Every structure is written in structure tokens, then in C-alpha cells.
Amino acid sequence: WQLVESGGGSVEAGGSLRLSCQVSRSTYSVGCMGWFRQAPGKEREGVAATWLGGTTAHVADSVKGRFTISQDSAKKTVYLQMNHLTPEDTAMYYCVFDSGPCKIGNDATRWEFTHWGQGTQVTVS
């Protein structure tokens, strides 16, 4: 099975993008699902996570108020709505999934996920 990401691209500062990620060819209907990002020369950090099939959602402090995570559980798809983008948001964004409980905390660099997508590039200029 795989995580199918889409929605990356280039945008001007202040603009918006929406990323999508679908769990494909999998029997999992619940699990912790979200997004990480990694900018060149920077540590990988969690961005947002949610319990697929539930209502729990967590957004990292670094993007809180600008990014929102949502889902369509019937489609096994999560979305990351990114508003008011800045050049500092430029990074490769990875969809992540874990069939177990969400292992996330205040330190977004220490979130734990088992499965990773291939990534989609977001560039803000």
C-alpha cells in the first residue's frame, strides 16, 4: 500500500496551497495521519496530524493559525490547508501514517510515524 500525495507547487508569499494525501490500496481505515516537512539544511519537523476516522487534530506551533488539517475518512484522505505562506514554509512536505495511536508532542521534531510518502515540494517566493 502507499501514501499518494498531491497539491505541492510554487506560490508567492501570502498565498495558499492545499496538500492532499490518500492511503491507497490499504485495509487500514483508522490510524494517525499527517504531514512532516523538511527544508534544506534544517531538521525534519512535524506540521500537523489527525486521527483518521476521528476528530482529533494537532497542528505544530510553528504553523498554528495558518495551517489546518482536515480529512475525508471515507476516502482515507487528509488535507493540509496552508494559508499566509512565507518563504520559511518552503520545504519538501511528506505525508505520514501510523496504524497506532498518534505519537506526537510539543516537540514536532520528535513525532513518530511508521510510513512515509515520497514527498511533494512546496516553494514560496
PDB file of C-alpha atoms in Angstrom:
ATOM      1  CA  TRP A   1       0.000   0.000   0.000  1.00  0.00           C
ATOM      2  CA  GLN A   2       1.097   3.579  -0.350  1.00  0.00           C
ATOM      3  CA  LEU A   3       0.536   7.204   0.529  1.00  0.00           C
ATOM      4  CA  VAL A   4      -0.403   9.225  -2.535  1.00  0.00           C
ATOM      5  CA  GLU A   5       0.413  12.923  -2.155  1.00  0.00           C
ATOM      6  CA  SER A   6      -0.609  15.825  -4.331  1.00  0.00           C
ATOM      7  CA  GLY A   7      -1.008  19.582  -4.254  1.00  0.00           C
ATOM      8  CA  GLY A   8       2.509  20.918  -3.926  1.00  0.00           C
ATOM      9  CA  GLY A   9       3.848  23.669  -6.110  1.00  0.00           C
ATOM     10  CA  SER A  10       5.098  27.229  -6.180  1.00  0.00           C
ATOM     11  CA  VAL A  11       3.271  30.198  -4.750  1.00  0.00           C
ATOM     12  CA  GLU A  12       4.003  33.778  -3.838  1.00  0.00           C
ATOM     13  CA  ALA A  13       4.336  34.835  -0.246  1.00  0.00           C
ATOM     14  CA  GLY A  14       0.946  35.382   1.301  1.00  0.00           C
ATOM     15  CA  GLY A  15      -0.662  32.798  -0.924  1.00  0.00           C
ATOM     16  CA  SER A  16      -2.260  29.457  -0.152  1.00  0.00           C
ATOM     17  CA  LEU A  17      -1.868  25.832  -1.131  1.00  0.00           C
ATOM     18  CA  ARG A  18      -3.713  22.668  -0.204  1.00  0.00           C
ATOM     19  CA  LEU A  19      -1.956  19.346   0.013  1.00  0.00           C
ATOM     20  CA  SER A  20      -3.790  16.044  -0.208  1.00  0.00           C
ATOM     21  CA  CYS A  21      -2.730  12.582   0.834  1.00  0.00           C
ATOM     22  CA  GLN A  22      -4.639   9.376   0.331  1.00  0.00           C
ATOM     23  CA  VAL A  23      -3.962   5.981   1.842  1.00  0.00           C
ATOM     24  CA  SER A  24      -4.062   3.760  -1.191  1.00  0.00           C
ATOM     25  CA  ARG A  25      -4.512   0.012  -1.514  1.00  0.00           C
ATOM     26  CA  SER A  26      -4.673  -0.493   2.202  1.00  0.00           C
ATOM     27  CA  THR A  27      -7.065  -2.181   4.560  1.00  0.00           C
ATOM     28  CA  TYR A  28      -6.418   0.448   7.220  1.00  0.00           C
ATOM     29  CA  SER A  29      -9.422   2.694   7.825  1.00  0.00           C
ATOM     30  CA  VAL A  30      -8.145   4.313  11.013  1.00  0.00           C
ATOM     31  CA  GLY A  31      -4.760   5.479  12.170  1.00  0.00           C
ATOM     32  CA  CYS A  32      -2.707   8.562  12.804  1.00  0.00           C
ATOM     33  CA  MET A  33      -2.093  10.524   9.638  1.00  0.00           C
ATOM     34  CA  GLY A  34      -0.415  13.821   8.988  1.00  0.00           C
ATOM     35  CA  TRP A  35       2.400  15.820   7.498  1.00  0.00           C
ATOM     36  CA  PHE A  36       6.067  16.437   8.066  1.00  0.00           C
ATOM     37  CA  ARG A  37       8.290  18.885   6.282  1.00  0.00           C
ATOM     38  CA  GLN A  38      11.984  19.314   5.735  1.00  0.00           C
ATOM     39  CA  ALA A  39      13.681  22.380   4.389  1.00  0.00           C
ATOM     40  CA  PRO A  40      17.242  22.289   3.028  1.00  0.00           C
ATOM     41  CA  GLY A  41      19.730  22.329   5.856  1.00  0.00           C
ATOM     42  CA  LYS A  42      17.028  22.109   8.516  1.00  0.00           C
ATOM     43  CA  GLU A  43      15.768  19.370  10.760  1.00  0.00           C
ATOM     44  CA  ARG A  44      12.676  17.492   9.754  1.00  0.00           C
ATOM     45  CA  GLU A  45       9.615  18.631  11.709  1.00  0.00           C
ATOM     46  CA  GLY A  46       6.050  17.579  12.112  1.00  0.00           C
ATOM     47  CA  VAL A  47       3.458  20.017  10.804  1.00  0.00           C
ATOM     48  CA  ALA A  48       0.038  18.569  11.576  1.00  0.00           C
ATOM     49  CA  ALA A  49      -1.600  15.269  12.420  1.00  0.00           C
ATOM     50  CA  THR A  50      -5.052  13.858  12.848  1.00  0.00           C
ATOM     51  CA  TRP A  51      -6.707  10.597  13.769  1.00  0.00           C
ATOM     52  CA  LEU A  52      -8.164   9.217  10.542  1.00  0.00           C
ATOM     53  CA  GLY A  53     -11.795   8.434  11.189  1.00  0.00           C
ATOM     54  CA  GLY A  54     -11.908  10.634  14.264  1.00  0.00           C
ATOM     55  CA  THR A  55     -11.892  14.276  15.227  1.00  0.00           C
ATOM     56  CA  THR A  56      -8.548  14.668  16.953  1.00  0.00           C
ATOM     57  CA  ALA A  57      -6.219  17.111  15.221  1.00  0.00           C
ATOM     58  CA  HIS A  58      -2.904  18.641  16.188  1.00  0.00           C
ATOM     59  CA  VAL A  59      -1.038  21.471  14.492  1.00  0.00           C
ATOM     60  CA  ALA A  60       2.555  22.368  15.270  1.00  0.00           C
ATOM     61  CA  ASP A  61       3.162  25.687  16.988  1.00  0.00           C
ATOM     62  CA  SER A  62       5.306  26.853  14.080  1.00  0.00           C
ATOM     63  CA  VAL A  63       2.299  26.896  11.724  1.00  0.00           C
ATOM     64  CA  LYS A  64      -0.614  27.253  14.106  1.00  0.00           C
ATOM     65  CA  GLY A  65      -3.135  29.795  12.921  1.00  0.00           C
ATOM     66  CA  ARG A  66      -2.044  29.422   9.303  1.00  0.00           C
ATOM     67  CA  PHE A  67      -2.242  25.690   8.579  1.00  0.00           C
ATOM     68  CA  THR A  68      -5.260  23.444   9.060  1.00  0.00           C
ATOM     69  CA  ILE A  69      -5.534  19.690   8.759  1.00  0.00           C
ATOM     70  CA  SER A  70      -8.780  18.039   7.767  1.00  0.00           C
ATOM     71  CA  GLN A  71      -9.909  14.696   6.421  1.00  0.00           C
ATOM     72  CA  ASP A  72     -12.362  12.746   4.352  1.00  0.00           C
ATOM     73  CA  SER A  73     -12.311   9.451   6.189  1.00  0.00           C
ATOM     74  CA  ALA A  74     -14.447   7.700   3.571  1.00  0.00           C
ATOM     75  CA  LYS A  75     -11.717   8.442   1.041  1.00  0.00           C
ATOM     76  CA  LYS A  76      -8.912   7.776   3.550  1.00  0.00           C
ATOM     77  CA  THR A  77      -7.611  11.201   2.648  1.00  0.00           C
ATOM     78  CA  VAL A  78      -6.200  14.027   4.724  1.00  0.00           C
ATOM     79  CA  TYR A  79      -5.726  17.588   3.598  1.00  0.00           C
ATOM     80  CA  LEU A  80      -3.322  20.275   4.706  1.00  0.00           C
ATOM     81  CA  GLN A  81      -4.634  23.748   4.011  1.00  0.00           C
ATOM     82  CA  MET A  82      -1.755  26.208   4.127  1.00  0.00           C
ATOM     83  CA  ASN A  83      -2.577  29.912   4.233  1.00  0.00           C
ATOM     84  CA  HIS A  84      -0.463  33.049   4.538  1.00  0.00           C
ATOM     85  CA  LEU A  85       2.562  31.175   3.269  1.00  0.00           C
ATOM     86  CA  THR A  86       6.015  32.644   3.772  1.00  0.00           C
ATOM     87  CA  PRO A  87       9.388  31.734   2.249  1.00  0.00           C
ATOM     88  CA  GLU A  88      10.160  29.958   5.530  1.00  0.00           C
ATOM     89  CA  ASP A  89       7.467  27.411   4.624  1.00  0.00           C
ATOM     90  CA  THR A  90       9.488  26.316   1.614  1.00  0.00           C
ATOM     91  CA  ALA A  91      10.220  22.621   2.107  1.00  0.00           C
ATOM     92  CA  MET A  92       9.533  19.101   0.981  1.00  0.00           C
ATOM     93  CA  TYR A  93       6.285  18.039   2.612  1.00  0.00           C
ATOM     94  CA  TYR A  94       5.803  14.380   3.454  1.00  0.00           C
ATOM     95  CA  CYS A  95       2.574  12.597   4.195  1.00  0.00           C
ATOM     96  CA  VAL A  96       2.901  10.214   7.121  1.00  0.00           C
ATOM     97  CA  PHE A  97       0.799   7.434   8.590  1.00  0.00           C
ATOM     98  CA  ASP A  98       0.869   5.113  11.552  1.00  0.00           C
ATOM     99  CA  SER A  99      -1.721   2.458  12.318  1.00  0.00           C
ATOM    100  CA  GLY A 100      -1.260   3.017  16.040  1.00  0.00           C
ATOM    101  CA  PRO A 101      -2.012   5.969  18.306  1.00  0.00           C
ATOM    102  CA  CYS A 102      -0.626   9.360  17.364  1.00  0.00           C
ATOM    103  CA  LYS A 103       2.861   9.667  18.861  1.00  0.00           C
ATOM    104  CA  ILE A 104       3.134  13.429  18.849  1.00  0.00           C
ATOM    105  CA  GLY A 105       4.033  16.063  21.383  1.00  0.00           C
ATOM    106  CA  ASN A 106       5.125  19.643  21.758  1.00  0.00           C
ATOM    107  CA  ASP A 107       8.480  18.963  20.111  1.00  0.00           C
ATOM    108  CA  ALA A 108       7.443  18.493  16.471  1.00  0.00           C
ATOM    109  CA  THR A 109      10.843  17.084  15.533  1.00  0.00           C
ATOM    110  CA  ARG A 110      10.152  14.052  17.707  1.00  0.00           C
ATOM    111  CA  TRP A 111       6.825  12.942  16.250  1.00  0.00           C
ATOM    112  CA  GLU A 112       6.908   9.284  15.272  1.00  0.00           C
ATOM    113  CA  PHE A 113       5.354   7.724  12.194  1.00  0.00           C
ATOM    114  CA  THR A 114       5.967   4.397  10.539  1.00  0.00           C
ATOM    115  CA  HIS A 115       5.010   5.087   6.951  1.00  0.00           C
ATOM    116  CA  TRP A 116       6.129   7.971   4.775  1.00  0.00           C
ATOM    117  CA  GLY A 117       5.107   9.224   1.366  1.00  0.00           C
ATOM    118  CA  GLN A 118       7.602  10.299  -1.256  1.00  0.00           C
ATOM    119  CA  GLY A 119       7.047  13.975  -0.608  1.00  0.00           C
ATOM    120  CA  THR A 120       5.736  16.959  -2.503  1.00  0.00           C
ATOM    121  CA  GLN A 121       7.678  20.187  -2.882  1.00  0.00           C
ATOM    122  CA  VAL A 122       6.275  23.489  -1.691  1.00  0.00           C
ATOM    123  CA  THR A 123       8.137  26.608  -2.751  1.00  0.00           C
ATOM    124  CA  VAL A 124       7.183  30.071  -1.534  1.00  0.00           C
ATOM    125  CA  SER A 125       8.864  33.104  -3.057  1.00  0.00           C
TER     126      SER A 125
END
